[in-house]
Coordinates of N, CA and C in Angstrom, one line a residue:
T747 N 12.2 -9.8 -25.9 CA 11.0 -10.7 -26.8 C 10.3 -11.8 -26.1
D748 N 9.0 -12.0 -25.9 CA 8.6 -13.3 -25.6 C 8.2 -14.0 -26.6
I749 N 8.0 -15.3 -26.4 CA 7.4 -16.0 -27.5 C 6.3 -16.8 -26.8
Y750 N 4.9 -16.8 -27.2 CA 4.1 -17.7 -26.4 C 3.0 -18.4 -27.2
L751 N 2.4 -19.2 -26.9 CA 1.5 -19.9 -27.5 C 0.2 -20.3 -26.6
A752 N -1.0 -19.7 -26.9 CA -2.1 -20.0 -26.1 C -3.2 -20.5 -26.9
A753 N -4.1 -20.9 -26.1 CA -5.3 -21.9 -26.3 C -6.4 -21.4 -25.4
S754 N -7.6 -21.4 -26.0 CA -8.7 -21.2 -25.2 C -10.1 -21.8 -25.5
K755 N -11.0 -22.2 -24.8 CA -12.0 -22.7 -25.2 C -13.2 -22.4 -24.3
L756 N -14.3 -22.1 -24.9 CA -15.6 -22.0 -24.2 C -16.3 -23.3 -24.5
H757 N -16.8 -24.0 -23.0 CA -17.7 -25.0 -23.1 C -19.2 -24.5 -22.6
L758 N -20.2 -24.7 -23.6 CA -21.3 -24.0 -23.3 C -22.3 -25.1 -22.3
G759 N -22.4 -24.6 -21.1 CA -23.5 -25.3 -20.2 C -23.0 -26.6 -19.6
V760 N -21.5 -26.6 -19.4 CA -21.2 -27.9 -18.8 C -20.9 -28.0 -17.2
V761 N -21.2 -26.7 -16.8 CA -20.9 -26.7 -15.0 C -22.3 -25.9 -14.7
G762 N -23.0 -27.1 -14.3 CA -24.2 -26.4 -13.7 C -25.2 -25.7 -14.8
G763 N -25.2 -26.3 -15.8 CA -26.0 -25.1 -17.1 C -25.1 -24.0 -17.5
Y764 N -24.3 -23.6 -16.6 CA -23.4 -22.2 -16.8 C -22.1 -22.5 -17.6
N765 N -21.7 -21.6 -18.6 CA -20.9 -21.9 -19.7 C -19.5 -21.5 -19.1
F766 N -18.6 -22.5 -19.1 CA -17.2 -22.5 -18.6 C -16.1 -22.2 -19.7
L767 N -15.1 -21.0 -19.6 CA -14.2 -20.7 -20.1 C -12.9 -20.8 -19.7
W768 N -12.0 -21.4 -20.4 CA -10.5 -21.4 -20.0 C -9.3 -21.2 -21.1
N769 N -8.3 -20.6 -20.2 CA -7.1 -20.6 -21.3 C -5.8 -20.9 -20.7
L770 N -5.1 -21.7 -21.5 CA -3.9 -21.9 -21.2 C -2.6 -21.4 -22.1
T771 N -1.7 -21.1 -21.4 CA -0.5 -20.3 -21.8 C 0.8 -20.8 -21.7
T772 N 1.6 -21.0 -22.7 CA 3.2 -21.1 -22.5 C 4.1 -20.4 -23.0
R773 N 4.9 -19.5 -22.3 CA 5.8 -18.1 -22.6 C 7.2 -18.7 -22.3
Y774 N 7.9 -18.3 -23.3 CA 9.3 -18.3 -23.5 C 10.0 -16.9 -23.1
T775 N 10.5 -16.9 -22.0 CA 10.6 -15.3 -21.6 C 11.8 -15.5 -20.8
G776 N 12.8 -14.2 -20.8 CA 13.7 -13.6 -19.9 C 13.6 -12.9 -19.0
A777 N 12.1 -12.5 -18.9 CA 11.6 -11.4 -18.0 C 11.8 -11.6 -16.6
H778 N 12.3 -10.8 -15.9 CA 12.2 -10.8 -14.3 C 11.0 -9.9 -13.8
Q779 N 10.3 -10.5 -13.2 CA 9.2 -9.2 -12.3 C 8.3 -9.0 -13.7
T780 N 8.2 -9.7 -14.8 CA 7.2 -9.4 -16.1 C 8.1 -8.3 -16.8
G781 N 9.3 -8.0 -16.4 CA 10.0 -7.0 -17.2 C 10.4 -5.7 -16.2
F782 N 9.8 -5.7 -15.1 CA 9.9 -4.7 -14.1 C 11.5 -4.6 -13.7
L783 N 12.0 -5.6 -13.7 CA 13.9 -5.8 -13.0 C 14.5 -6.1 -14.2
G784 N 13.9 -5.9 -15.5 CA 14.8 -6.5 -16.4 C 14.7 -7.6 -17.1
F785 N 15.8 -7.9 -17.9 CA 15.7 -9.2 -18.6 C 16.8 -9.9 -18.9
S786 N 16.8 -11.1 -19.0 CA 18.2 -12.0 -19.4 C 18.4 -12.5 -20.5
D787 N 19.0 -13.1 -21.1 CA 19.3 -14.0 -22.2 C 18.9 -15.4 -21.8
D788 N 19.2 -15.6 -20.6 CA 18.7 -16.8 -20.2 C 17.0 -17.2 -20.1
K789 N 16.5 -17.8 -21.2 CA 15.1 -18.0 -21.1 C 14.6 -19.3 -20.8
H790 N 13.4 -19.0 -20.0 CA 12.7 -20.4 -19.8 C 11.1 -20.2 -20.2
W791 N 10.5 -21.6 -20.1 CA 9.3 -21.9 -20.4 C 8.5 -21.5 -19.1
Q792 N 7.5 -20.4 -19.1 CA 6.7 -20.5 -18.1 C 5.2 -20.6 -18.3
F793 N 4.4 -21.0 -17.5 CA 3.0 -21.3 -17.9 C 2.1 -20.4 -17.4
E794 N 1.0 -20.2 -17.9 CA -0.3 -19.5 -17.4 C -1.5 -20.1 -17.4
G795 N -2.4 -20.0 -16.6 CA -3.8 -20.5 -16.9 C -5.0 -19.7 -16.2
S796 N -6.1 -19.7 -16.9 CA -7.1 -19.1 -16.2 C -8.2 -20.0 -16.5
A797 N -9.5 -19.8 -15.8 CA -10.8 -20.2 -15.9 C -11.7 -19.5 -15.1
A798 N -12.9 -19.6 -16.0 CA -14.1 -18.7 -15.5 C -15.2 -19.3 -15.9
I799 N -16.3 -19.1 -15.1 CA -17.7 -19.7 -15.0 C -18.6 -18.4 -15.3
L800 N -19.3 -18.4 -16.4 CA -20.0 -17.2 -16.9 C -21.3 -17.3 -16.6
L801 N -21.7 -16.8 -15.1 CA -23.0 -16.9 -14.7 C -24.0 -15.9 -15.2
G802 N -24.0 -15.8 -16.3 CA -24.8 -15.1 -17.3 C -24.4 -14.2 -18.3
R803 N -25.0 -13.5 -19.1 CA -24.4 -12.7 -19.9 C -23.6 -11.5 -19.5
H804 N -23.7 -11.0 -18.1 CA -22.9 -10.0 -17.9 C -22.2 -10.1 -16.5
I805 N -21.8 -11.5 -16.1 CA -20.9 -11.7 -14.9 C -20.2 -13.1 -15.1
A806 N -18.8 -13.0 -14.5 CA -17.7 -14.0 -14.6 C -17.1 -14.2 -13.5
V807 N -17.0 -15.1 -12.8 CA -16.3 -15.5 -11.6 C -15.0 -16.2 -12.2
G808 N -13.8 -16.3 -11.6 CA -12.8 -17.5 -12.0 C -11.4 -17.0 -11.1
A809 N -10.7 -17.6 -11.9 CA -9.2 -17.8 -11.1 C -8.2 -17.7 -12.2
E810 N -6.9 -17.1 -11.9 CA -5.8 -17.1 -12.7 C -4.5 -17.6 -11.9
Y811 N -3.7 -18.3 -12.6 CA -2.4 -18.6 -12.1 C -1.2 -18.4 -13.2
R812 N 0.0 -17.9 -12.7 CA 1.0 -17.5 -13.8 C 2.3 -18.1 -13.1
T813 N 3.2 -19.0 -13.5 CA 4.7 -19.1 -13.1 C 5.4 -18.1 -13.4
K814 N 6.6 -17.9 -12.6 CA 7.5 -17.0 -12.9 C 9.1 -17.6 -12.3
P815 N 10.1 -17.0 -13.5 CA 11.3 -17.5 -12.8 C 11.4 -17.1 -11.5
D816 N 12.5 -17.5 -11.1 CA 13.2 -17.0 -9.7 C 14.9 -17.0 -9.7
E817 N 15.5 -16.2 -10.5 CA 16.6 -16.3 -10.8 C 17.6 -15.0 -10.3
L818 N 16.7 -14.0 -9.6 CA 17.6 -12.8 -9.2 C 17.9 -13.1 -7.8
A819 N 19.1 -12.9 -7.4 CA 19.7 -12.9 -6.0 C 19.2 -11.9 -5.2
F820 N 19.0 -10.8 -5.7 CA 18.5 -9.6 -4.7 C 17.0 -9.5 -4.7
A821 N 16.2 -10.2 -5.4 CA 14.9 -10.1 -5.3 C 14.2 -11.4 -5.5
S822 N 13.4 -12.1 -4.7 CA 12.8 -13.2 -4.8 C 11.7 -13.0 -5.7
E823 N 11.3 -14.2 -6.7 CA 10.4 -13.8 -7.5 C 9.2 -15.0 -7.2
E824 N 7.9 -15.0 -7.0 CA 6.8 -16.0 -7.0 C 5.9 -16.1 -7.9
D825 N 5.2 -17.1 -8.2 CA 4.0 -17.4 -8.9 C 3.1 -16.3 -8.6
W826 N 2.3 -15.8 -9.3 CA 1.3 -14.7 -9.3 C -0.2 -15.6 -9.6
Q827 N -1.2 -15.3 -8.5 CA -2.4 -16.1 -8.5 C -3.7 -15.0 -8.1
D828 N -4.7 -15.1 -9.0 CA -5.8 -14.3 -8.0 C -7.3 -15.1 -8.4
V829 N -8.1 -14.5 -7.7 CA -9.6 -14.9 -7.9 C -10.3 -13.7 -8.3
F830 N -11.4 -13.8 -9.2 CA -11.8 -12.3 -9.6 C -13.4 -12.7 -9.8
V831 N -14.0 -11.7 -9.8 CA -15.3 -11.4 -10.3 C -15.3 -10.1 -11.4
A832 N -15.8 -10.1 -12.5 CA -16.2 -9.4 -13.5 C -17.5 -9.1 -14.1
W833 N -18.1 -8.0 -14.1 CA -19.3 -7.6 -14.4 C -19.1 -6.8 -15.7
F834 N -19.9 -7.0 -16.8 CA -19.9 -6.2 -18.0 C -21.3 -5.8 -18.3
P835 N -21.9 -4.8 -18.1 CA -23.1 -4.5 -18.3 C -23.4 -4.6 -19.8
N836 N -22.5 -4.0 -20.7 CA -22.5 -3.9 -21.9 C -21.6 -4.0 -22.6
K837 N -21.4 -3.8 -23.8 CA -19.9 -4.1 -24.6 C -19.1 -3.1 -24.5
H838 N -19.4 -1.7 -23.8 CA -18.5 -0.8 -23.9 C -17.8 -0.4 -22.3
V839 N -18.5 -1.3 -21.5 CA -18.0 -0.9 -20.0 C -17.8 -2.4 -19.5
N840 N -16.8 -2.5 -18.4 CA -16.4 -3.4 -17.7 C -15.9 -3.3 -16.3
L841 N -16.1 -3.9 -15.4 CA -15.7 -3.7 -13.9 C -15.3 -5.1 -13.6
T842 N -13.8 -5.2 -12.8 CA -13.3 -6.2 -12.4 C -12.7 -6.2 -11.1
A843 N -13.3 -6.8 -10.1 CA -12.3 -7.0 -9.0 C -11.8 -8.1 -8.4
A844 N -10.8 -8.1 -8.1 CA -9.8 -9.6 -7.9 C -9.1 -9.3 -6.4
W845 N -8.8 -10.6 -5.9 CA -7.9 -10.6 -4.7 C -6.8 -11.1 -5.3
V846 N -5.4 -10.6 -5.3 CA -4.3 -11.0 -5.8 C -3.3 -11.4 -5.1
K847 N -2.7 -12.4 -5.2 CA -1.4 -12.5 -4.3 C -0.1 -12.9 -5.3
L848 N 0.6 -11.8 -5.1 CA 2.0 -11.6 -6.0 C 3.2 -12.2 -5.3
G849 N 3.2 -12.5 -4.2 CA 4.1 -12.8 -3.3 C 5.1 -11.5 -3.0
D850 N 6.6 -11.7 -3.4 CA 7.3 -10.8 -3.2 C 7.4 -10.1 -4.7
V851 N 7.7 -8.9 -4.8 CA 7.7 -8.1 -5.9 C 8.7 -7.1 -5.7
A852 N 9.8 -7.1 -6.6 CA 10.9 -5.9 -6.6 C 11.6 -6.0 -5.0
G853 N 11.6 -6.8 -4.6 CA 12.1 -6.7 -2.9 C 10.9 -6.3 -2.1
Q854 N 9.9 -5.9 -2.4 CA 9.0 -5.8 -1.4 C 8.0 -7.1 -1.1
T855 N 8.0 -7.4 0.2 CA 7.0 -8.7 0.6 C 5.9 -8.6 0.7
D856 N 5.3 -10.0 0.5 CA 4.0 -10.3 0.4 C 2.8 -9.3 0.0
Q857 N 3.0 -8.9 -1.4 CA 2.2 -8.3 -2.2 C 1.0 -8.7 -2.6
S858 N 0.2 -8.8 -1.7 CA -1.3 -9.3 -1.9 C -2.3 -8.1 -1.4
G859 N -3.5 -8.2 -2.2 CA -4.7 -7.3 -1.9 C -6.0 -7.3 -3.0
L860 N -6.5 -6.3 -2.9 CA -7.7 -6.1 -3.6 C -7.3 -5.4 -4.7
Y861 N -7.5 -5.8 -6.1 CA -7.5 -5.0 -7.1 C -8.7 -4.6 -7.6
V862 N -9.1 -3.5 -8.5 CA -10.2 -3.1 -8.9 C -9.9 -2.4 -10.2
S863 N -10.4 -2.9 -11.3 CA -10.2 -2.2 -12.7 C -11.4 -1.9 -13.3
T864 N -11.8 -0.8 -14.1 CA -12.8 -0.5 -14.8 C -12.3 -0.1 -16.2
T865 N -12.9 -0.6 -17.3 CA -12.6 -0.3 -18.6 C -13.9 0.3 -19.4
F866 N -13.7 1.2 -20.1 CA -14.6 2.0 -21.0 C -13.8 1.8 -22.4
Y867 N -14.7 1.5 -23.2 CA -14.6 1.5 -24.8 C -15.5 2.7 -25.4
F868 N -15.0 3.4 -26.2 CA -15.5 4.4 -26.8 C -15.4 4.4 -28.4
Q869 N -17.0 4.6 -29.3 CA -16.8 4.3 -30.3 C -16.7 5.5 -31.3

């Protein structure tokens, strides 16, 4: 079980007339590799943050950063980070592309690359 506290704020027109959205989260967790490699009873506070500039009603650019504990002897765990572009032509569809840098994941080194996600919502 993770316990977390998150705060978000939208600032209207503060970055060259564009809206700016940020989120900060602190998470009390025992997860290793977000749970892929199990959990421990030894929990720590981890921090996450994201920020995006809304370039209009349908597009956003931003970045995210997440700290992670590094407590396993057999698998190094590094902080995660990405930069992204998200396009949402309407409230039912979004497309996100990101360059992610995950570092070492479950013993696999230098896990970085392009991430693409599409979501469709049906009513």
